[in-house]
PDB file of C-alpha atoms in Angstrom:
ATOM      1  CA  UNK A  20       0.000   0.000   0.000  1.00  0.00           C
ATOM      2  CA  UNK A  21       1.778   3.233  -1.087  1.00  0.00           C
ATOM      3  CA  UNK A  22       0.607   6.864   0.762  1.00  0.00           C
ATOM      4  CA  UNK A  23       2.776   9.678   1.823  1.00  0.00           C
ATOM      5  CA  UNK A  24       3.637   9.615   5.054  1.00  0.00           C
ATOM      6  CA  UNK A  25       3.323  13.544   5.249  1.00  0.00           C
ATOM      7  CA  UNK A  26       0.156  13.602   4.467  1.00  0.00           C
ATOM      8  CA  UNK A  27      -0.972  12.567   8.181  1.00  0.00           C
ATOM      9  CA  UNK A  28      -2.015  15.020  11.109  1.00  0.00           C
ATOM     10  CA  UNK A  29       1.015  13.925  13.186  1.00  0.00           C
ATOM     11  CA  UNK A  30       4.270  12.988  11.678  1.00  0.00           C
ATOM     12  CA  UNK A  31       7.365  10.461  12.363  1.00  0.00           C
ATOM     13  CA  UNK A  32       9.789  12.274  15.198  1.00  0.00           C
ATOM     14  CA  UNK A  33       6.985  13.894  17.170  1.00  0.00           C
ATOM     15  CA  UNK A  34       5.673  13.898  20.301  1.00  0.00           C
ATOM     16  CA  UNK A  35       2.119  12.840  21.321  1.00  0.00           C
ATOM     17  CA  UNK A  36       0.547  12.183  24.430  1.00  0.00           C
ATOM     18  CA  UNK A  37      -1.480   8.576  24.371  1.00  0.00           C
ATOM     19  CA  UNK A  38      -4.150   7.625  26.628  1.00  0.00           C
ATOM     20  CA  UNK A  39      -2.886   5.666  29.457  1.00  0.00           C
ATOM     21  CA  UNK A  40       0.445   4.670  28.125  1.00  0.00           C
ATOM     22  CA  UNK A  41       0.978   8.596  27.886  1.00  0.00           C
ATOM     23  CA  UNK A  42       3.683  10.706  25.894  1.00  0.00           C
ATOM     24  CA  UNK A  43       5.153   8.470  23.278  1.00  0.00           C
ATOM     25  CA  UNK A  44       6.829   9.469  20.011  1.00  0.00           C
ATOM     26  CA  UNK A  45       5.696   8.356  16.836  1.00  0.00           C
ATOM     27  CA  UNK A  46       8.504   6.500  15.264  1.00  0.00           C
ATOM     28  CA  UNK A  47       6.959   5.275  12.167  1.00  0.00           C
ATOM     29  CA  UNK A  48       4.307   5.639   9.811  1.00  0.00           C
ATOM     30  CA  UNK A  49       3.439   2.034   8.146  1.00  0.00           C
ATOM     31  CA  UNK A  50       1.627  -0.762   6.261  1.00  0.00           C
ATOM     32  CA  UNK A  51       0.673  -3.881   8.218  1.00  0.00           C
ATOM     33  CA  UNK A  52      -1.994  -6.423   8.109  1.00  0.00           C
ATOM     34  CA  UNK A  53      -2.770  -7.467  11.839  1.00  0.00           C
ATOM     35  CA  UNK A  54      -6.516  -8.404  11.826  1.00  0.00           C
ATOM     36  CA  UNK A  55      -7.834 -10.327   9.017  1.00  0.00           C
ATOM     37  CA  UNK A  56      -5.550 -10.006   7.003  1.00  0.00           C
ATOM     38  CA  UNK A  57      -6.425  -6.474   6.189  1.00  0.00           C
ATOM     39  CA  UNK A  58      -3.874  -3.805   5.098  1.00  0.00           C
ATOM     40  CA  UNK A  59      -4.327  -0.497   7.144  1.00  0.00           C
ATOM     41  CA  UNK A  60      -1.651   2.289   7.995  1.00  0.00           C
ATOM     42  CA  UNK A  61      -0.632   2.661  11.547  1.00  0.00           C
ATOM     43  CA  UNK A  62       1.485   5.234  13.702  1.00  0.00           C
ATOM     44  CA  UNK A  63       3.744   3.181  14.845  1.00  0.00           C
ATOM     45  CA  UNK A  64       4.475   5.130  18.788  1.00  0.00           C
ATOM     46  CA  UNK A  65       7.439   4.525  21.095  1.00  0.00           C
ATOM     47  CA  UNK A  66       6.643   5.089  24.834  1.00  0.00           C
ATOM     48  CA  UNK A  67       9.315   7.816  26.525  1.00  0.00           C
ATOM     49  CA  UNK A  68       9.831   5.503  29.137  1.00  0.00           C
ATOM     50  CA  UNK A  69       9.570   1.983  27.343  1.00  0.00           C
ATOM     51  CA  UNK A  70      11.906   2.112  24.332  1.00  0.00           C
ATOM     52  CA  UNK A  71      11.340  -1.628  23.714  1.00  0.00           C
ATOM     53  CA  UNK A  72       7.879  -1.471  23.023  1.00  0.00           C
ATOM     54  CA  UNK A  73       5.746   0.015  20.276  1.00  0.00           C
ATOM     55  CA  UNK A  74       1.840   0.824  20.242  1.00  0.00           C
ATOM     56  CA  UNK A  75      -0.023   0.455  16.846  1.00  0.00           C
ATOM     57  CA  UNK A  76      -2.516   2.954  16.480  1.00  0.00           C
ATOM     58  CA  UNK A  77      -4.561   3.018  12.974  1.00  0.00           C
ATOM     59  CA  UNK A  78      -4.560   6.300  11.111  1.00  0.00           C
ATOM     60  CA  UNK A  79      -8.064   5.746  10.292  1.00  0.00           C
ATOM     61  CA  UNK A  80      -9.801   4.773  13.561  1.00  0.00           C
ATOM     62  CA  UNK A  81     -12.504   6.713  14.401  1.00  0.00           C
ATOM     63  CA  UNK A  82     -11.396   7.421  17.852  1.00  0.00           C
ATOM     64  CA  UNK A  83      -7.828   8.348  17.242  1.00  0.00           C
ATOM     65  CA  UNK A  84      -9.132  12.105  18.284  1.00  0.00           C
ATOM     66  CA  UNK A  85     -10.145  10.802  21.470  1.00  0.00           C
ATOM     67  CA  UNK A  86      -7.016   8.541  22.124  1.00  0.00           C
ATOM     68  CA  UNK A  87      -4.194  10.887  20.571  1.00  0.00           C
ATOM     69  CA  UNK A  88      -3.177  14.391  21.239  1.00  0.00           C
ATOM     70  CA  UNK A  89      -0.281  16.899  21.141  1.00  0.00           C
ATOM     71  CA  UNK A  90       1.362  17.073  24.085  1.00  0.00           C
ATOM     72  CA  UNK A  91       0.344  20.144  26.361  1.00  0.00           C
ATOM     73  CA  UNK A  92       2.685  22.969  26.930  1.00  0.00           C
ATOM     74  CA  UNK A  93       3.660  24.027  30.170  1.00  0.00           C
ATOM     75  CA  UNK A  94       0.886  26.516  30.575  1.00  0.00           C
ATOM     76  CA  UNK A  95      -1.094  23.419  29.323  1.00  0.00           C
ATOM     77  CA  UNK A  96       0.133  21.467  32.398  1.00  0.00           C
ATOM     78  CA  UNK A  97      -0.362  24.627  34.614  1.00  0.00           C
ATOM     79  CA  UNK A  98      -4.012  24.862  33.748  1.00  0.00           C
ATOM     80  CA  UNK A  99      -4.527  21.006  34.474  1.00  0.00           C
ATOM     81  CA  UNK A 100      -3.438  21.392  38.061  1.00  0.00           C
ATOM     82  CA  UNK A 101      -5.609  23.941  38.515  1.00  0.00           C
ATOM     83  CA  UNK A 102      -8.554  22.411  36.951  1.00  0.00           C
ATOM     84  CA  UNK A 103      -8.134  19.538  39.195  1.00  0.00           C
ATOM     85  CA  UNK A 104      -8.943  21.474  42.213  1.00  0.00           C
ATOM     86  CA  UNK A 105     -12.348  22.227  40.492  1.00  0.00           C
ATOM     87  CA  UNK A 106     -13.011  18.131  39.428  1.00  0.00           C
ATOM     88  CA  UNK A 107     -16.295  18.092  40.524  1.00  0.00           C
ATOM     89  CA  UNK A 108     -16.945  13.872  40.783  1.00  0.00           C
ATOM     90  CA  UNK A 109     -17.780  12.580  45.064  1.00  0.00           C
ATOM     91  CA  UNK A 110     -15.316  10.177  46.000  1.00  0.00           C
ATOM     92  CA  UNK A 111     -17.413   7.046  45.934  1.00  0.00           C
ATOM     93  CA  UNK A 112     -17.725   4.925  49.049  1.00  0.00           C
ATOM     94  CA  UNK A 113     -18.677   1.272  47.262  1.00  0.00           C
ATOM     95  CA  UNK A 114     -15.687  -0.228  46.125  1.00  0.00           C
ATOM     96  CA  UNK A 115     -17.532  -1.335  42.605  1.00  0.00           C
ATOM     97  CA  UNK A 116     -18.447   1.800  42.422  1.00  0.00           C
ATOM     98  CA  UNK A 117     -15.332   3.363  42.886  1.00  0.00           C
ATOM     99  CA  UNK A 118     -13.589   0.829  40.280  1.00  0.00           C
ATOM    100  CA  UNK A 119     -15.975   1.810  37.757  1.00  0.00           C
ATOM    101  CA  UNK A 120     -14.765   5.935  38.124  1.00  0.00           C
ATOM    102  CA  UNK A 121     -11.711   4.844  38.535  1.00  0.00           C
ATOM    103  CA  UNK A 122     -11.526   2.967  35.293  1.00  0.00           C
ATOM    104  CA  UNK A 123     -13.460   5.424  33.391  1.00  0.00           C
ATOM    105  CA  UNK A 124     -11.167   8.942  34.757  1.00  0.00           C
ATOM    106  CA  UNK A 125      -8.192   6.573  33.690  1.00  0.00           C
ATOM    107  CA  UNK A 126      -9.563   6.208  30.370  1.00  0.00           C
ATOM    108  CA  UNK A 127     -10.427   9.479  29.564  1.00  0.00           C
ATOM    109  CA  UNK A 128      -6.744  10.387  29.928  1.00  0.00           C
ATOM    110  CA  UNK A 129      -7.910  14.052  31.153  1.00  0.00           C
ATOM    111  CA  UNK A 130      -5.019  14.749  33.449  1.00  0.00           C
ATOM    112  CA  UNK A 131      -6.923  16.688  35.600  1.00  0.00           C
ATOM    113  CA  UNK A 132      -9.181  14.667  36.183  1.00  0.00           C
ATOM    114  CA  UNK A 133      -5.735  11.770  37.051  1.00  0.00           C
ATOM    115  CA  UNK A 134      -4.629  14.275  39.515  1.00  0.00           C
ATOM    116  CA  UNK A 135      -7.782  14.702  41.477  1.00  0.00           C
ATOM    117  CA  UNK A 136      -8.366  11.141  41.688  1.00  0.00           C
ATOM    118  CA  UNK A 137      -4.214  10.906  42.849  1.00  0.00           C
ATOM    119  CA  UNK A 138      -4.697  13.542  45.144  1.00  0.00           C
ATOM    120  CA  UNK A 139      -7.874  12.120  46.831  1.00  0.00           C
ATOM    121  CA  UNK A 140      -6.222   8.738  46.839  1.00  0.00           C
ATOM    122  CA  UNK A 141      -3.611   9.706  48.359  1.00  0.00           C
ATOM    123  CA  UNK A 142      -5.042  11.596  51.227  1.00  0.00           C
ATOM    124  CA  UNK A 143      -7.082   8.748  51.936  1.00  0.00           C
ATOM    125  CA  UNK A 144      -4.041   6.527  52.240  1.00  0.00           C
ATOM    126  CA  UNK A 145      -2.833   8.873  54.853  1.00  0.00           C
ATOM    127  CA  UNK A 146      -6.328   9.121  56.833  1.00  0.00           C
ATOM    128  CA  UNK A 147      -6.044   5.191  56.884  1.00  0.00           C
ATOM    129  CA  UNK A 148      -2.899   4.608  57.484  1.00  0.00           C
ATOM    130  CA  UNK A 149      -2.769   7.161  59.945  1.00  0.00           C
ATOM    131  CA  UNK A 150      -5.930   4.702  62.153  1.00  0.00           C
ATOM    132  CA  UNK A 151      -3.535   1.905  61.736  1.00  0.00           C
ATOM    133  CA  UNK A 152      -5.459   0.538  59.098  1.00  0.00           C
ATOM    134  CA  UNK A 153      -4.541  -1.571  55.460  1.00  0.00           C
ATOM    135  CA  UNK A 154      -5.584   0.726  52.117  1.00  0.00           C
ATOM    136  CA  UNK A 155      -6.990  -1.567  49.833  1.00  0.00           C
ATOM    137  CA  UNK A 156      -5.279  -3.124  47.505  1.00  0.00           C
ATOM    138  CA  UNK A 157      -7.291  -2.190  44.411  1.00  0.00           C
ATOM    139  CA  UNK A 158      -7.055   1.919  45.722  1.00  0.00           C
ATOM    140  CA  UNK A 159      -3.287   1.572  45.775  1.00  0.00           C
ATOM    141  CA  UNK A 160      -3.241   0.123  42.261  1.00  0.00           C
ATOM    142  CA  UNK A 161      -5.059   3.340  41.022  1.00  0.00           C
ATOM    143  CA  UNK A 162      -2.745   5.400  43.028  1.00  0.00           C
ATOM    144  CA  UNK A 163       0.171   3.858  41.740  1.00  0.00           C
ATOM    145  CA  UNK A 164      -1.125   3.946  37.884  1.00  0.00           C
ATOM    146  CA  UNK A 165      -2.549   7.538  38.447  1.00  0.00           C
ATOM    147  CA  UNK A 166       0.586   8.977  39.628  1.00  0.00           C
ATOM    148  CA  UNK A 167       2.669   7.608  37.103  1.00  0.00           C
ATOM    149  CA  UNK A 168       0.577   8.759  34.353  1.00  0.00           C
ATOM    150  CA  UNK A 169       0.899  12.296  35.694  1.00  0.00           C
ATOM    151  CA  UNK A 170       4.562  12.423  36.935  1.00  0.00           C
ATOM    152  CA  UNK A 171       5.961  10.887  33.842  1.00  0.00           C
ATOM    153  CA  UNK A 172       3.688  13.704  31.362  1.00  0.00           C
ATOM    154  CA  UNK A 173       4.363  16.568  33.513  1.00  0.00           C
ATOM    155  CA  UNK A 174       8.155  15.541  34.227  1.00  0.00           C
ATOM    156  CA  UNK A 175       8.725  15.287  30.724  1.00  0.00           C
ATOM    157  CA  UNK A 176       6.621  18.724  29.428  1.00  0.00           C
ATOM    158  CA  UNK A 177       8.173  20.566  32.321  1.00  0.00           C
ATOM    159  CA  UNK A 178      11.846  19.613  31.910  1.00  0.00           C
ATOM    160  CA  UNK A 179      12.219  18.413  35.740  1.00  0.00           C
ATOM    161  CA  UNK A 180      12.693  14.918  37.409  1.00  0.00           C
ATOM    162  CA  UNK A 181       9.727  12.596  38.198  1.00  0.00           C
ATOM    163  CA  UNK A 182      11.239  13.332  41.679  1.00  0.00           C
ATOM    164  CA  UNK A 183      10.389  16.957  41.450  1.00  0.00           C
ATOM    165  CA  UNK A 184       6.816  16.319  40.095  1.00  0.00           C
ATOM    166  CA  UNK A 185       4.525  15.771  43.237  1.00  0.00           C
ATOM    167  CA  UNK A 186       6.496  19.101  44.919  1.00  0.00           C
ATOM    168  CA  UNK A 187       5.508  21.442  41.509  1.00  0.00           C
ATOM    169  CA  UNK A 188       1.822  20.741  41.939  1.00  0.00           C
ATOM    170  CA  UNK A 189       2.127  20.641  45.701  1.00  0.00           C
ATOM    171  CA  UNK A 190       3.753  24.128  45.274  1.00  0.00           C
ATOM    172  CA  UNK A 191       1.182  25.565  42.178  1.00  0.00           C
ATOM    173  CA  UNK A 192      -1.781  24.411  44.246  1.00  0.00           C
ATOM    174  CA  UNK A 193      -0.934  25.823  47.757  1.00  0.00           C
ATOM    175  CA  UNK A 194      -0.949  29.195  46.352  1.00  0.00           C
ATOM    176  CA  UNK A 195      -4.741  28.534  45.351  1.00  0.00           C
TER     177      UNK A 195
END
């Protein structure tokens, strides 16, 4: 299947920010036949921090605007940790419940939204932990997915460490 690979919204060598698997660079633009056989062109991404794998996403699926976008700029990330102080969703009490927001703010990718759900986590960690009691297992799954979703983006758009990640929006927000 010949087409120019120029012709496409994003391009080989740049930077996008995926879904979950978050900012990856698109290192190819290609032919393959995966599912039945059936030639379709694919961006071909690289995660930042997984050089040894590669995502497939088709050029033509009709929710590539929903999975794929540029990666913010720093006033981007700015105005994400302050919308996340204004994330309006009640921390669910039933655990199926909870799973089910969870899954879905996860899905969305809307950072914001990843660092409310982090934060709240997180402070509910420290209120149980603090009565001598376990967090559950599945909350400190999400709080371990959550925050590497958003220290891995923001380290990477802001130019710091992962180290220094938690302390920026700690700092940004406190002034709020």
């Amino acid at each position: 299947m010949l087409f120019d690979k120029e012709s496409f919204e994003y391009h080989v060598g740049e930077y996008i920010l995926y879904k979950t698997t978050g900012i990856c660079q698109i290192t190819d633009i290609r032919s393959e036949a995966f599912k039945d056989g059936e030639e379709r062109i694919y961006y071909v991404l690289t995660p930042i921090n997984d050089q040894l794998s590669s995502v497939y996403i088709p050029t033509d699926s009709e929710n590539i605007a929903k999975s794929i976008k540029r990666v913010p700029t720093v006033e981007e990330v700015e105005k994400m940790i302050e919308d996340s102080l204004s994330v309006s969703y009640v921390y669910p009490a039933d655990i199926k419940e909870k799973a089910v927001l969870f899954d879905k703010i996860i899905h969305s990718g809307n950072r914001a939204e990843i660092l409310w759900m982090a934060k709240n986590l997180a402070l509910r960690k420290r209120e149980t932990e603090s009565q001598k009691k376990k967090f559950h297992v599945a909350d400190t799954r999400y709080l371990s997915l959550a925050e590497k979703i958003i220290t891995e983006d923001f380290a990477f758009v802001l130019g710091i460490d992962k180290s220094e990640v938690i302390s920026y929006i700690i700092e940004k927000t406190e002034t709020k």
